[in-house]
XYZ file of C-alpha atoms in Angstrom:
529
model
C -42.348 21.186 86.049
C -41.299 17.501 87.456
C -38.272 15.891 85.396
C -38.050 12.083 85.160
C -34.887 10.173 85.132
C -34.850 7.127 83.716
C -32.938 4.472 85.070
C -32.445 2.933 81.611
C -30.076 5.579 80.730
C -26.200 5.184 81.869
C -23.746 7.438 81.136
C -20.885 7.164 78.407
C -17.685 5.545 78.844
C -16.217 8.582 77.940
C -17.302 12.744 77.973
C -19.298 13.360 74.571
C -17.237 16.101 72.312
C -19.835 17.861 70.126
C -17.259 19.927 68.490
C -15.399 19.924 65.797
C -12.827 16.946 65.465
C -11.896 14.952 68.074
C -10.561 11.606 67.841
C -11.977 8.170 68.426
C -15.996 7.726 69.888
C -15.483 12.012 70.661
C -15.888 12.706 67.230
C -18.239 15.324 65.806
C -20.041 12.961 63.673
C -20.470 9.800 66.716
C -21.484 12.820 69.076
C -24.789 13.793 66.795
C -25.765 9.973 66.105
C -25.362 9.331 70.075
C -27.549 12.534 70.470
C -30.185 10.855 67.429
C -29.780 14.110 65.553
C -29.563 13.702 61.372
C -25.529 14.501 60.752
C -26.162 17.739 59.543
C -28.419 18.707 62.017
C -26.115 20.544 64.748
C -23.674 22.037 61.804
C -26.841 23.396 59.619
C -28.777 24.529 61.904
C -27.697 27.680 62.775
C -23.656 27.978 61.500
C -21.785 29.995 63.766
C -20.335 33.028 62.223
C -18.487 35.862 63.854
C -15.669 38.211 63.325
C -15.613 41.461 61.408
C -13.179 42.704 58.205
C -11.366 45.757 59.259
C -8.354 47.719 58.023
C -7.162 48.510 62.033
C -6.069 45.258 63.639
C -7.610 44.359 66.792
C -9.786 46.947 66.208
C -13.569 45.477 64.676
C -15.117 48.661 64.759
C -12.665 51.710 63.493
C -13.706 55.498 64.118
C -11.088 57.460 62.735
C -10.256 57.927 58.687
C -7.788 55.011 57.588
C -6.360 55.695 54.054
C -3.560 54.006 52.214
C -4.150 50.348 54.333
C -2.284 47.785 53.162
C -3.557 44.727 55.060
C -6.957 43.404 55.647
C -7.618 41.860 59.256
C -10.356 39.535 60.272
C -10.770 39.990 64.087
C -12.654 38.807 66.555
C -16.601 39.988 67.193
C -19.114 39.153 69.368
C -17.311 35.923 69.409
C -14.186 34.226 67.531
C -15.690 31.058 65.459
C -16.386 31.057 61.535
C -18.486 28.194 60.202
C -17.118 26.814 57.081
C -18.689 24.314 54.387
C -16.488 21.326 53.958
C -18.225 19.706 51.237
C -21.190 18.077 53.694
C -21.687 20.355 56.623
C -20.750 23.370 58.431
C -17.648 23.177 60.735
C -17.142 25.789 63.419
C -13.265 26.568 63.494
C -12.146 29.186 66.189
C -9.611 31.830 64.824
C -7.693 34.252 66.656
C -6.916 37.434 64.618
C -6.226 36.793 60.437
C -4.732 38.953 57.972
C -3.968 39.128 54.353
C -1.596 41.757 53.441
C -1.965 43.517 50.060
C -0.223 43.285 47.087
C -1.087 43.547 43.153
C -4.228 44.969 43.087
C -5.755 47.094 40.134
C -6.398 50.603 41.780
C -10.177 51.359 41.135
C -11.538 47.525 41.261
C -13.743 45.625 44.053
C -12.665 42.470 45.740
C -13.988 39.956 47.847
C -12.763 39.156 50.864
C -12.886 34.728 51.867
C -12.154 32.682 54.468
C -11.685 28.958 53.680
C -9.720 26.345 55.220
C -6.197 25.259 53.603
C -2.944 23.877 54.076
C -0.728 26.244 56.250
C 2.014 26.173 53.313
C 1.271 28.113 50.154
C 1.822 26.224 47.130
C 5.143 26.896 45.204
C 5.045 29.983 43.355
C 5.402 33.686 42.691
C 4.768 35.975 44.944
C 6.132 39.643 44.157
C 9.067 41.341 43.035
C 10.791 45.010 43.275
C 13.725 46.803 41.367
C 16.247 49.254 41.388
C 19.219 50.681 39.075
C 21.888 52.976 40.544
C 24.415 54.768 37.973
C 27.384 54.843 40.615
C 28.937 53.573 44.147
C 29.963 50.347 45.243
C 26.169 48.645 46.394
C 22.740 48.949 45.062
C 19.807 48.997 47.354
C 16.144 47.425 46.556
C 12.920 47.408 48.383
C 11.914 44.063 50.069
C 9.361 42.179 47.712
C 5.511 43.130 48.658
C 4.046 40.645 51.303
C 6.983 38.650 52.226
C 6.555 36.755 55.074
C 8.943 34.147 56.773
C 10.067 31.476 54.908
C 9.348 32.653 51.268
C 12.744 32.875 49.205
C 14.049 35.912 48.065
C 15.931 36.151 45.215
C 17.609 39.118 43.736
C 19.297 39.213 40.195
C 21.771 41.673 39.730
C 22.921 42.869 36.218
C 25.972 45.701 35.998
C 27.790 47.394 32.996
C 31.405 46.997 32.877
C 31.687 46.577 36.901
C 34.230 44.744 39.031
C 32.968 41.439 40.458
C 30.681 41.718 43.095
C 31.420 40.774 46.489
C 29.478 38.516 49.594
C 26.563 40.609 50.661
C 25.420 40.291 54.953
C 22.614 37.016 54.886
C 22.670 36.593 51.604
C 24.453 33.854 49.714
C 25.444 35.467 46.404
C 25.943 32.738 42.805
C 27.991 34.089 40.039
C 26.518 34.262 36.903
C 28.579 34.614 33.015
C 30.574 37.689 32.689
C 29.545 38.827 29.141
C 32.123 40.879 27.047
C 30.808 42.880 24.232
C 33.867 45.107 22.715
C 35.304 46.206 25.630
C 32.260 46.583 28.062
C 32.034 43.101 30.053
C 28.994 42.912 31.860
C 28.758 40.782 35.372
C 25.821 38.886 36.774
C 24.876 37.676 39.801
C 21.959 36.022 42.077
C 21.629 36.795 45.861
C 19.703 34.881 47.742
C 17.935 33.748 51.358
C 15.274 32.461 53.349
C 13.169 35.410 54.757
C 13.237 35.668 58.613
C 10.221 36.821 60.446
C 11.584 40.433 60.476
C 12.601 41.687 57.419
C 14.142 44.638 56.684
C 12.516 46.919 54.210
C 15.429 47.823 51.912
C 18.534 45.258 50.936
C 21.987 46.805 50.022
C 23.768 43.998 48.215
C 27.740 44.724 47.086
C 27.911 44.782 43.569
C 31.134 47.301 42.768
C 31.256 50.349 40.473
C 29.352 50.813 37.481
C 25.911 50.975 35.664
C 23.215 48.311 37.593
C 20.190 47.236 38.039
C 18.815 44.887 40.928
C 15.439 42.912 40.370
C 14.472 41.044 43.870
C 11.691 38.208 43.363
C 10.072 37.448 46.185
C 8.764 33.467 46.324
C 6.781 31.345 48.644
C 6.211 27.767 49.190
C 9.638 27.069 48.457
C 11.354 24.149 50.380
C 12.937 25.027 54.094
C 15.642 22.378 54.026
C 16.415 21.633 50.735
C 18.057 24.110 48.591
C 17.295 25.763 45.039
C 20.011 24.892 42.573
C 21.141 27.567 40.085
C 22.096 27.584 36.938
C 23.527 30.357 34.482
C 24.882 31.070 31.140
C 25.337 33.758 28.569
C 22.932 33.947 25.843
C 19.429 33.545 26.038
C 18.665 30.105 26.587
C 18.165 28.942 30.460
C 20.876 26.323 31.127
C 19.513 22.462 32.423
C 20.354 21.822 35.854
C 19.894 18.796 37.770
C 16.542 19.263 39.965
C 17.050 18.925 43.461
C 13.643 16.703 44.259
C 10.663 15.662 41.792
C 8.097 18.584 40.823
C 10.141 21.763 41.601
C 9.068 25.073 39.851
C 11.265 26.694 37.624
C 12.030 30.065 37.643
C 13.385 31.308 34.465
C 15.236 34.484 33.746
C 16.239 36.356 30.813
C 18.680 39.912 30.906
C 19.943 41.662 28.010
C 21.425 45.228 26.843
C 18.221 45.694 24.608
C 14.626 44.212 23.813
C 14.434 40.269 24.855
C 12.397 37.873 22.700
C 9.650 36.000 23.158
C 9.808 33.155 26.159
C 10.285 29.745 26.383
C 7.551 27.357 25.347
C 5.053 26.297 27.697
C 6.520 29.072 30.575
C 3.768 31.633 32.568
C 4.960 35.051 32.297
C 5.548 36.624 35.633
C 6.629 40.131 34.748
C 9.041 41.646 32.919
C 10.903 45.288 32.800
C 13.455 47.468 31.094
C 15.651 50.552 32.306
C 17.462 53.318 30.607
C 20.537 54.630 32.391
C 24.137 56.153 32.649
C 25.692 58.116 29.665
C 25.835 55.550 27.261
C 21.487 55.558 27.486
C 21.701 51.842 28.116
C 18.714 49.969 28.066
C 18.252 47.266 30.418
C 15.966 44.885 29.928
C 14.770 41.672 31.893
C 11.833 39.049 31.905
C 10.894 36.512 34.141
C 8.833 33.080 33.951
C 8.162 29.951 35.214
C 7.520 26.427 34.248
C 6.996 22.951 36.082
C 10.220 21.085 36.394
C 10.609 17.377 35.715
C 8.259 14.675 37.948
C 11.845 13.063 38.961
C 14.828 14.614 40.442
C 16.752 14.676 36.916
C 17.409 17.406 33.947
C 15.383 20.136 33.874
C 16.358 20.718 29.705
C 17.029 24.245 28.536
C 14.745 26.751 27.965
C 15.351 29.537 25.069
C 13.919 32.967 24.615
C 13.834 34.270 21.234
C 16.667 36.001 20.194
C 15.882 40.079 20.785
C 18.646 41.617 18.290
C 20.635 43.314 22.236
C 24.014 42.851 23.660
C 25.194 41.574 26.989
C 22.516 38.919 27.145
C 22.011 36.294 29.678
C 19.828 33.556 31.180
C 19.145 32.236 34.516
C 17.290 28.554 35.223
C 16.593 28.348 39.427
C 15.092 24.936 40.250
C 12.818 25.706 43.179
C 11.911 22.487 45.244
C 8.270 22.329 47.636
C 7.685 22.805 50.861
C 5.352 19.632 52.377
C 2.202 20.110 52.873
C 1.290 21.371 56.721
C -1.646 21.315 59.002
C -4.662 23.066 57.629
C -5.737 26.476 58.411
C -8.153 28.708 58.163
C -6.820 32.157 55.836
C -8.486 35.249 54.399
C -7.870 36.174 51.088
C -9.134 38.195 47.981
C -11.053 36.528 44.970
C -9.950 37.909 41.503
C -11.215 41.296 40.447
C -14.990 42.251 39.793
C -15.487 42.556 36.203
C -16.656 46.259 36.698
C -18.394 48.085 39.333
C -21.720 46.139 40.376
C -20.476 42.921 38.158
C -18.239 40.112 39.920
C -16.529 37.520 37.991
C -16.638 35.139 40.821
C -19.997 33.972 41.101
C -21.744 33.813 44.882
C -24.461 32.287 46.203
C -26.600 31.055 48.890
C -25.513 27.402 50.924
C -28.043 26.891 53.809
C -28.582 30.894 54.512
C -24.520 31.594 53.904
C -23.074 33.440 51.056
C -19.986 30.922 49.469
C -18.388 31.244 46.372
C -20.222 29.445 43.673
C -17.450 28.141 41.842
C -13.598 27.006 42.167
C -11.430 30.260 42.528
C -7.680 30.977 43.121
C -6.779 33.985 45.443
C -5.042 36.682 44.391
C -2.650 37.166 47.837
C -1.869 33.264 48.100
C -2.653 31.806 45.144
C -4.711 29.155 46.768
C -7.347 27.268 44.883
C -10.598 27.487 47.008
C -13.382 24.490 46.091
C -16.920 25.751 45.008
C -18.684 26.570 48.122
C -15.807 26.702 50.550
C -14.797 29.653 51.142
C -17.116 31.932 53.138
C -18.191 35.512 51.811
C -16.724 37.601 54.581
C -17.231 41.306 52.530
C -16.081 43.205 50.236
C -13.079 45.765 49.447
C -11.734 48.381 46.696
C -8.242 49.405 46.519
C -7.320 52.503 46.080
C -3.658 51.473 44.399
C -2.030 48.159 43.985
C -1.555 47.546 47.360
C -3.971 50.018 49.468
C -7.621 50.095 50.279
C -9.675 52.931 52.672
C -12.236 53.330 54.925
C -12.527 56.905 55.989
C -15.622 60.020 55.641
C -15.143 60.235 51.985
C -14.585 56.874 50.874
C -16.519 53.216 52.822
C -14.752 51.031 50.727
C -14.420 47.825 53.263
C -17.779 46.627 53.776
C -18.919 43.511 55.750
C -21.630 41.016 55.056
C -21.845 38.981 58.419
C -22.082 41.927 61.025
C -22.047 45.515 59.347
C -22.282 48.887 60.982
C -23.621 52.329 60.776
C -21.036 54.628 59.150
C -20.509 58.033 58.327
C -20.268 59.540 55.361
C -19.579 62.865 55.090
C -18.155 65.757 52.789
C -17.651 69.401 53.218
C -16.302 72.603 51.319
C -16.428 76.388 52.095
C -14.484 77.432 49.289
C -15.952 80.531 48.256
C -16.185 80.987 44.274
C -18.460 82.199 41.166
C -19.840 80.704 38.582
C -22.083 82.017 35.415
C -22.903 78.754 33.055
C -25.842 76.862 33.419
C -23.888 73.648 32.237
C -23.146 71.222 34.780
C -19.833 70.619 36.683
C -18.243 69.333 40.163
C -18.110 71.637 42.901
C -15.799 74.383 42.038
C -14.589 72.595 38.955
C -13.167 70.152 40.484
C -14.173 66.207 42.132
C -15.863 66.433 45.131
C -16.968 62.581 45.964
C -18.420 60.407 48.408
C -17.844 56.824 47.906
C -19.200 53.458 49.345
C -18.842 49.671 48.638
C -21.030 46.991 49.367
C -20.594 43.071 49.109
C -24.597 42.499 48.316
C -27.548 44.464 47.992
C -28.305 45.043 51.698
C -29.263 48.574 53.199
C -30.596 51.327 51.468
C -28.797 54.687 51.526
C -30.158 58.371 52.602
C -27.745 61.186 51.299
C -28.875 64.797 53.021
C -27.293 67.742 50.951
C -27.271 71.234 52.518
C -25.574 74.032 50.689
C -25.567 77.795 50.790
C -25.099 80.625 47.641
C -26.325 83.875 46.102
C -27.985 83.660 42.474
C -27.545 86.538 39.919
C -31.765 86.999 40.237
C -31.625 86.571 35.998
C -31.003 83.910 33.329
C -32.989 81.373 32.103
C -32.984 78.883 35.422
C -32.500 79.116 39.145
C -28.680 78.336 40.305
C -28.323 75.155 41.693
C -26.185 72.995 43.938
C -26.541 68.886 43.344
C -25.848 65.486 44.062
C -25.162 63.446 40.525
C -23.480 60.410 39.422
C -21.364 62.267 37.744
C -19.508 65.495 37.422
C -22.278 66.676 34.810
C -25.364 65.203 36.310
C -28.367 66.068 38.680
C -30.195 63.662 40.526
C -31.546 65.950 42.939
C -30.685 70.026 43.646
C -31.190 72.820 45.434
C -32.705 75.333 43.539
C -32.913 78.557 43.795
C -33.223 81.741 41.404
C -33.995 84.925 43.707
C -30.964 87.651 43.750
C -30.782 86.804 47.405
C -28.166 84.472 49.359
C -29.952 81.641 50.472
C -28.973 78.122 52.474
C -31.353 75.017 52.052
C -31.108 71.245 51.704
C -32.087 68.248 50.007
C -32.271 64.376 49.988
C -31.010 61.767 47.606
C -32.341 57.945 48.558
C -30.540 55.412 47.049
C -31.501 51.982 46.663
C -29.177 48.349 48.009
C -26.599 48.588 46.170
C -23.972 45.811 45.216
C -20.775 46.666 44.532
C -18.843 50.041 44.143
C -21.399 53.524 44.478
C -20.088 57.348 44.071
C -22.123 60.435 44.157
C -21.015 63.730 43.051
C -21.308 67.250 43.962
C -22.053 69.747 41.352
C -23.854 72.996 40.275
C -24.908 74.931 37.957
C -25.767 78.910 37.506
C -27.936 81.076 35.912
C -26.443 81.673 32.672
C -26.602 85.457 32.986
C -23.778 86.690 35.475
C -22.196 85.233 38.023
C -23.640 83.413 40.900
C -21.542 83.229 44.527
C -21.240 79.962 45.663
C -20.358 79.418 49.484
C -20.234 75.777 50.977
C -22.206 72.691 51.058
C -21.748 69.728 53.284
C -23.531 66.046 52.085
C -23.706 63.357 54.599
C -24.942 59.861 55.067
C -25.018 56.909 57.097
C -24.100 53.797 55.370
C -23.759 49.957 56.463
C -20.353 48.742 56.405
């Protein structure tokens, strides 16, 4: 085939960059008008989108059972771009490996997993918190705040019962707070506080002295890297005013007492709050924590008062926590809120030139991060299995991709040998024998094979059976059999796409007229994850 070259056409004064950015005439946008291409023509066409969720990182494909995860990764596969929507087209961003590490999660709920574009600092807030109480010995010792990561503040109040002062604790600086006398207990108060480092340990021993205590450490990100919270503390419950170190801080408000704490301050977002009983006088701590905005000039915060709770020993802490600057953006990964209930989201997606986005402004639950309508790519979907764990193993698929799933197993066995008479229906054995899948949208219908093996009585009023339900009283389909002879056979259950969370049980039934010997069954499926 000949190919003509024009002599009318010259070359450009510079090389054309068709990607995304660039500065100058090497811009994305300059690069499809020089090429006579409609602007969204190269982005819409055919948005790049690679990568799979997995709970292994640098591992996209994972082959052995991974329970109790606690981070998410997005890594690399069959190529390392993700296409996002910034409000006109899709942008191709490369990314190398991303992660989102868990952290207050409701055990039993689905969440989706986005990637959007942001700025690299998290905005100025709460991120989690720990405690600990110790009846004796010199130090108390907490657990490191989930998902701290360097930079965030940590902050841990301490609270002891007729103690010695405390002393300088390794890293930390350490504020005093009132020393509260109540007949003749006096009860001591202190903050300890740093920047986290990019290795953190996972426990902190602070120096506190003898006595009852109790340690509450508040783990908080966005905070400021140069400029310094200011503290402020009094006895009582109302949070003393202190001067605010820049405009727009947060406030992080604090309330401890020696029995039930009142209501909060006006205007304040509860954070969490907490009580303990200890020692031999049954003392009951109890402590609450909130946060406000702080003034829009560096000037008086004011006081803010809890309602009065009745307790002893009370006191009240006001930390004015300036803002890190906004940095470059990035692309993240992070969870939208909750699904509503097992096949029922409560962020709404939908469909943006062929791509599932979100179809509405939401604010992760990791970050905190508010994610425009339509930004933030569906990536898949997750269920945790406690506040801060998820699985993907035989028994339980529960981190499922949209934008390149797999073939999985699923697969269940028991040879516990046992007898049964009733013709009601229950789980295997008595107990919950479960396989368990998730999926982000309705995408791949599901083939369940059941094989199973026992020995009917040969009377009663219906063969004995061994079935998949969805439940521990249910049947959808069984093996049936009602000859006085052992026997082993098998059955199928097809399932339909499913969205959202799926289980299927295993369960029998007898005779109703003596007992029936069950021996094993095995259910297995492949499912798209």
């Amino acid at each position: 085939m000949p190919i003509e070259v024009r002599s009318a056409l010259s070359p450009l004064a510079t090389p054309l960059a068709v990607s995304n950015g660039g500065t100058g005439a090497g811009t994305a946008a300059t690069a499809r008008s020089n090429l006579g291409l409609r602007p969204a023509a190269l982005a819409e066409a055919s948005p790049l989108q690679c990568g799979r969720l997995t709970l292994l990182g640098g591992t996209p494909i994972t082959t052995a059972d991974l329970t109790a995860q606690s981070t998410v990764y997005f890594t690399p596969w069959r190529g390392n771009v993700v296409s996002l929507y910034d409000g006109a087209d899709y942008q191709p961003y490369s990314f190398s490996e991303l992660n989102v590490a868990l952290t207050g999660l409701t055990s039993g709920k689905n969440y989706d997993v986005f990637a959007y574009r942001t700025s690299s600092t998290p905005p100025n807030a709460f991120r989690s918190f720990d405690r600990a109480s110790s009846l004796s010995g010199t130090t108390i010792t907490v657990n490191r705040p989930a998902g701290v990561v360097s930079g965030d503040l940590i902050l841990i109040f301490v609270k002891t019962a007729n103690g010695p002062t405390g002393s300088a604790t390794s890293g930390f600086t350490k504020v005093d707070g009132p020393a509260v006398t109540f007949s003749t207990w006096t009860s001591r108060h202190y903050c300890y506080w740093k920047r986290a480092g990019s290795s953190e340990p996972g426990t902190y021993t602070l120096n506190v002295g003898t006595g009852e205590k109790i340690a509450v450490a508040v783990a908080w990100k966005g905070a400021s890297s140069t400029v310094d919270p200011v503290f402020g503390s009094a006895s009582g419950r109302t949070c003393p005013s202190v001067t605010a170190p820049e405009a727009n801080t947060k406030l992080l408000l604090c309330c401890m007492a020696h029995d039930v704490i009142g209501t909060p301050p006006s205007g304040t977002t509860s954070l969490f709050a907490g009580s303990y009983e200890e020692g031999s006088q049954s003392a009951n701590y109890f402590f609450k924590f909130d946060t406000i905005n702080g003034p829009s000039s560096a000037t008086s915060t004011g006081t803010n008062a809890y309602a009065s709770g009745g307790g002893n020993w009370p006191a009240a802490w006001t930390v004015s926590i300036p803002t890190e600057p906004p940095g470059a953006d990035v692309t993240r990964i992070d969870l939208a809120p909750a699904w509503t209930n097992d096949t029922t989201r409560s962020a709404a997606v939908g469909l943006l030139a062929g791509q599932w986005v979100n179809g509405a402004p939401l604010t992760t639950v990791i970050n905190g991060d508010t994610v425009a309508a339509s930004r933030g790519l569906l990536l898949g979907t997750i269920r945790a299995t406690g506040t801060a764990t998820t699985e993907d193993s035989y028994v339980r698929r529960f981190c499922a991709n949209l934008l390149h799933p797999v073939a999985k197993l699923l697969y269940r066995t028991d040879s516990t040998i046992h007898t049964y008479s009733s013709t009601t229906v229950r789980g295997w054995n008595g107990g919950n024998h479960t396989v368990e899948w998730v999926s982000p949208v309705p995408l791949y219908s599901t083939i369940l094979q059941l094989n199973g093996a026992f020995s009917p009585t040969g009377a009663g009023t219906q063969g004995a059976r061994i079935s998949l339900g969805g439940s521990t009283t249910t049947q959808f389909v069984a093996i049936d059999f009602g000859l006085a002879n052992p026997i082993g056979m098998g059955t199928a259950l097809p399932t339909d796409p499913s969205n959202g969370y799926r289980v299927v049980y295993v369960t029998e039934s007898a005779t109703g007229s003596g007992n029936t010997t069950f021996f094993t069954f095995t259910v297995h499926a492949q499912v798209w994850v």
